[in-house]
Amino acid sequence: MRTVAVVGASLAGLSAARSLRKQGYDGRLVIIGDEPHRPYDRPPLSKDFLTGAVAEADLALEADGEDLAAEWLLGTRATGFDRTERRIRLADGTAVRADGFVIATGAAARTLPARAGGANMAGIHTLRTLDDARALRADLARGGRLVVIGGGFIGAEVASTAYALGLDVTVVVVAPTPLAGPLGETMGGVVSSLHADHGVRLLCGVGVKGFSGGERSGTGVPTAEGRGRVEAVLLEDGRRLPADVVVVGVGAQPHVEWLESSGIELENGVKCGADGRTGLAGVVAVGDCANWYDPAAGMHRRVEHWTGAKERPAVAVATLLSGGAGQPGPVRPPYFWSDQYGVRIQFTGHAAAADSVTVEEGAADDRSFLAVYRRAGAPVAVLGMDQPRLFTRWRKQLAAAGA
Amino acid sequence: MKIPVCRLADLPRGEAYRLEIDPPVSVFHTDDGEVFAIDDTCTHQDASLADGWLEGCEVECPLHASKFDLRTGAVDTSPAKRPVRTHQVLVEDGMIYVELSLAAPNLPPCVGARLAQGSA
């Protein structure tokens, strides 16, 4: 293999490039990224970066002096893949030909349906990239009322951060219980009760109809860019929530539309084997855009966690370099963490597989506990709130059990 | 400065003991029976390495996945980029002591700021 192209310059792409060099690949390495920035860490974007405790320079993922001997094509979006020519087409009209490909194009923030409007209103944000975070940080610095739409971890972290910055915060969730997807109903309720503990309003079971202000009514105060600002979030039940800043945190969708008609199978992202391989020889996929087969569960799963983006590229690169002949190494169970209102939340495994969840240590009411999810008596997932040491022990056990 | 930590017999293999000094230092007893001391705080973000995943002579930060070598303090990959300080360990009469390094600690940005405020 003489040229490998890594498409995506975030954590998964960088980890893939590092794995290539670590595993002995010494050919030409091209890294393509649609953002103009070198690889940076996203988790602080909803937390310490918004408060200013962490600066942009601290987000860099490359170490000082680290040199992967790669050609970086940044600020260039991949627009297509020719399987016969084995090349990636780029938005600027050029193309990159390669023998091996690592697809790491991640996911894009989901937005509300167009009928909700507001796309052009100032003050309405999604949070995915450094540029998103810069814009949100500037808006939060104005203070006032923040409405977070969505009950996921990003939204909860922004709510927590904004609360610490002194804003008046409301979180609106269409589901009856926030975080029920990743944590299950019971524990989703326990974790999201952190909002109420701090006087942040949590409105569940109600959808968002649209926004008022700016472009719609024409009454919004014009901004420097000439756009009107959002003034309120309108709920399906008729309520109107005054808002100076809005964050839409309703999940992400895999960024794979550029691969349509490439011959690479797409199904909730790039469909991959347990070793990251796609149906096309010499093409593997990693990170948020990759829907890996999970042998333990007997199904494909797309895992949007930082840890997966860091760990799985080593497996995928081994597949790529061996021409698919290698045996896939073990992949640890999914793991993620979240910091909210000064509480450290850690989770590993798959809650959806569980038929019971019990608090094994501490008490849910104290927001310091460890809960174990089981299926037919065997642990399948573990949740910790402010129990890092015990959590690590359980995480090791769960990984050893091959869950 | 030689600081008493705990009795070796009270620190099982595979476990860590955190010395609550500022900044905290942690002593690890590996599965192979070796004892090492390093700064407890991950250089990337405020997390205690004593709570981390100990395997061989490496400890993985419980929050992210950077691994620190207990022998050298070196870190394998980001998000942490700087090593932790290592401290000399002495075991005398069954008691573990730590001889603190005189080097400046590599603390994460938010913790560094807090300490600077505290000492100001």
JSON list of C-alpha atoms in Angstrom, two decimals, chain A residues 14 18 41 43-44 48 53-54 57-64 306-307 310-311 332 335 337 339 344 346 388-389 392-393 395-396 399, chain B residues 14-18 26 31 44-48 50-55 60-67 76-79 81 109-110:
[
{"chain": "A", "resi": 14, "resn": "LEU", "atom": "CA", "xyz": [-6.07, 11.43, 13.96]},
{"chain": "A", "resi": 18, "resn": "ARG", "atom": "CA", "xyz": [-1.35, 7.52, 14.48]},
{"chain": "A", "resi": 41, "resn": "ASP", "atom": "CA", "xyz": [-10.78, 17.76, 21.35]},
{"chain": "A", "resi": 43, "resn": "PRO", "atom": "CA", "xyz": [-15.64, 17.24, 24.97]},
{"chain": "A", "resi": 44, "resn": "PRO", "atom": "CA", "xyz": [-14.54, 20.55, 26.56]},
{"chain": "A", "resi": 48, "resn": "ASP", "atom": "CA", "xyz": [-14.74, 24.37, 30.28]},
{"chain": "A", "resi": 53, "resn": "ALA", "atom": "CA", "xyz": [-11.34, 27.84, 31.77]},
{"chain": "A", "resi": 54, "resn": "VAL", "atom": "CA", "xyz": [-9.93, 26.00, 28.76]},
{"chain": "A", "resi": 57, "resn": "ALA", "atom": "CA", "xyz": [-4.66, 26.05, 22.43]},
{"chain": "A", "resi": 58, "resn": "ASP", "atom": "CA", "xyz": [-5.56, 23.52, 25.15]},
{"chain": "A", "resi": 59, "resn": "LEU", "atom": "CA", "xyz": [-7.92, 21.71, 22.76]},
{"chain": "A", "resi": 60, "resn": "ALA", "atom": "CA", "xyz": [-5.20, 20.63, 20.31]},
{"chain": "A", "resi": 61, "resn": "LEU", "atom": "CA", "xyz": [-5.00, 16.84, 20.12]},
{"chain": "A", "resi": 62, "resn": "GLU", "atom": "CA", "xyz": [-1.55, 16.66, 18.58]},
{"chain": "A", "resi": 63, "resn": "ALA", "atom": "CA", "xyz": [1.36, 16.72, 20.98]},
{"chain": "A", "resi": 64, "resn": "ASP", "atom": "CA", "xyz": [4.03, 19.41, 20.64]},
{"chain": "A", "resi": 306, "resn": "TRP", "atom": "CA", "xyz": [-15.09, 9.77, 22.25]},
{"chain": "A", "resi": 307, "resn": "THR", "atom": "CA", "xyz": [-13.53, 6.57, 23.57]},
{"chain": "A", "resi": 310, "resn": "LYS", "atom": "CA", "xyz": [-9.95, 6.85, 20.01]},
{"chain": "A", "resi": 311, "resn": "GLU", "atom": "CA", "xyz": [-9.75, 3.07, 20.41]},
{"chain": "A", "resi": 332, "resn": "ARG", "atom": "CA", "xyz": [-13.85, -2.58, 25.01]},
{"chain": "A", "resi": 335, "resn": "TYR", "atom": "CA", "xyz": [-17.79, 4.10, 27.61]},
{"chain": "A", "resi": 337, "resn": "TRP", "atom": "CA", "xyz": [-18.56, 10.35, 30.74]},
{"chain": "A", "resi": 339, "resn": "ASP", "atom": "CA", "xyz": [-19.64, 16.45, 33.89]},
{"chain": "A", "resi": 344, "resn": "ARG", "atom": "CA", "xyz": [-19.03, 13.29, 37.30]},
{"chain": "A", "resi": 346, "resn": "GLN", "atom": "CA", "xyz": [-19.67, 7.73, 33.88]},
{"chain": "A", "resi": 388, "resn": "PRO", "atom": "CA", "xyz": [-14.87, 7.06, 39.72]},
{"chain": "A", "resi": 389, "resn": "ARG", "atom": "CA", "xyz": [-12.82, 4.49, 41.58]},
{"chain": "A", "resi": 392, "resn": "THR", "atom": "CA", "xyz": [-13.29, 1.82, 37.05]},
{"chain": "A", "resi": 393, "resn": "ARG", "atom": "CA", "xyz": [-13.32, -1.52, 38.87]},
{"chain": "A", "resi": 395, "resn": "ARG", "atom": "CA", "xyz": [-15.68, -1.20, 34.01]},
{"chain": "A", "resi": 396, "resn": "LYS", "atom": "CA", "xyz": [-12.73, -3.60, 34.10]},
{"chain": "A", "resi": 399, "resn": "ALA", "atom": "CA", "xyz": [-14.67, -5.55, 29.79]},
{"chain": "B", "resi": 14, "resn": "GLY", "atom": "CA", "xyz": [-3.63, -3.60, 41.87]},
{"chain": "B", "resi": 15, "resn": "GLU", "atom": "CA", "xyz": [-4.63, -0.80, 44.22]},
{"chain": "B", "resi": 16, "resn": "ALA", "atom": "CA", "xyz": [-3.68, 2.84, 44.62]},
{"chain": "B", "resi": 17, "resn": "TYR", "atom": "CA", "xyz": [-3.44, 5.11, 47.65]},
{"chain": "B", "resi": 18, "resn": "ARG", "atom": "CA", "xyz": [-3.91, 8.85, 47.29]},
{"chain": "B", "resi": 26, "resn": "SER", "atom": "CA", "xyz": [-0.73, 8.67, 44.35]},
{"chain": "B", "resi": 31, "resn": "ASP", "atom": "CA", "xyz": [0.03, -6.63, 40.11]},
{"chain": "B", "resi": 44, "resn": "HIS", "atom": "CA", "xyz": [-5.25, 17.07, 30.79]},
{"chain": "B", "resi": 45, "resn": "GLN", "atom": "CA", "xyz": [-8.21, 17.62, 33.09]},
{"chain": "B", "resi": 46, "resn": "ASP", "atom": "CA", "xyz": [-9.03, 17.40, 36.78]},
{"chain": "B", "resi": 47, "resn": "ALA", "atom": "CA", "xyz": [-9.26, 13.64, 37.32]},
{"chain": "B", "resi": 48, "resn": "SER", "atom": "CA", "xyz": [-7.61, 11.41, 39.90]},
{"chain": "B", "resi": 50, "resn": "ALA", "atom": "CA", "xyz": [-5.70, 6.76, 41.66]},
{"chain": "B", "resi": 51, "resn": "ASP", "atom": "CA", "xyz": [-9.24, 6.13, 40.41]},
{"chain": "B", "resi": 52, "resn": "GLY", "atom": "CA", "xyz": [-7.93, 4.98, 37.05]},
{"chain": "B", "resi": 53, "resn": "TRP", "atom": "CA", "xyz": [-7.44, 1.69, 35.24]},
{"chain": "B", "resi": 54, "resn": "LEU", "atom": "CA", "xyz": [-4.15, 0.13, 36.40]},
{"chain": "B", "resi": 55, "resn": "GLU", "atom": "CA", "xyz": [-2.63, -2.41, 34.05]},
{"chain": "B", "resi": 60, "resn": "GLU", "atom": "CA", "xyz": [-5.26, 5.02, 32.37]},
{"chain": "B", "resi": 61, "resn": "CYS", "atom": "CA", "xyz": [-7.03, 8.20, 33.36]},
{"chain": "B", "resi": 62, "resn": "PRO", "atom": "CA", "xyz": [-10.54, 7.25, 34.58]},
{"chain": "B", "resi": 63, "resn": "LEU", "atom": "CA", "xyz": [-12.12, 10.06, 32.63]},
{"chain": "B", "resi": 64, "resn": "HIS", "atom": "CA", "xyz": [-10.41, 9.92, 29.26]},
{"chain": "B", "resi": 65, "resn": "ALA", "atom": "CA", "xyz": [-8.05, 7.34, 27.90]},
{"chain": "B", "resi": 66, "resn": "SER", "atom": "CA", "xyz": [-4.58, 8.80, 28.25]},
{"chain": "B", "resi": 67, "resn": "LYS", "atom": "CA", "xyz": [-2.21, 6.27, 29.80]},
{"chain": "B", "resi": 76, "resn": "ASP", "atom": "CA", "xyz": [1.06, 7.67, 25.53]},
{"chain": "B", "resi": 77, "resn": "THR", "atom": "CA", "xyz": [-1.50, 9.74, 23.61]},
{"chain": "B", "resi": 78, "resn": "SER", "atom": "CA", "xyz": [-3.76, 12.75, 23.83]},
{"chain": "B", "resi": 79, "resn": "PRO", "atom": "CA", "xyz": [-5.85, 14.28, 25.22]},
{"chain": "B", "resi": 81, "resn": "LYS", "atom": "CA", "xyz": [0.07, 15.83, 26.34]},
{"chain": "B", "resi": 109, "resn": "PRO", "atom": "CA", "xyz": [-5.27, 24.35, 33.02]},
{"chain": "B", "resi": 110, "resn": "CYS", "atom": "CA", "xyz": [-8.24, 24.65, 35.40]}
]
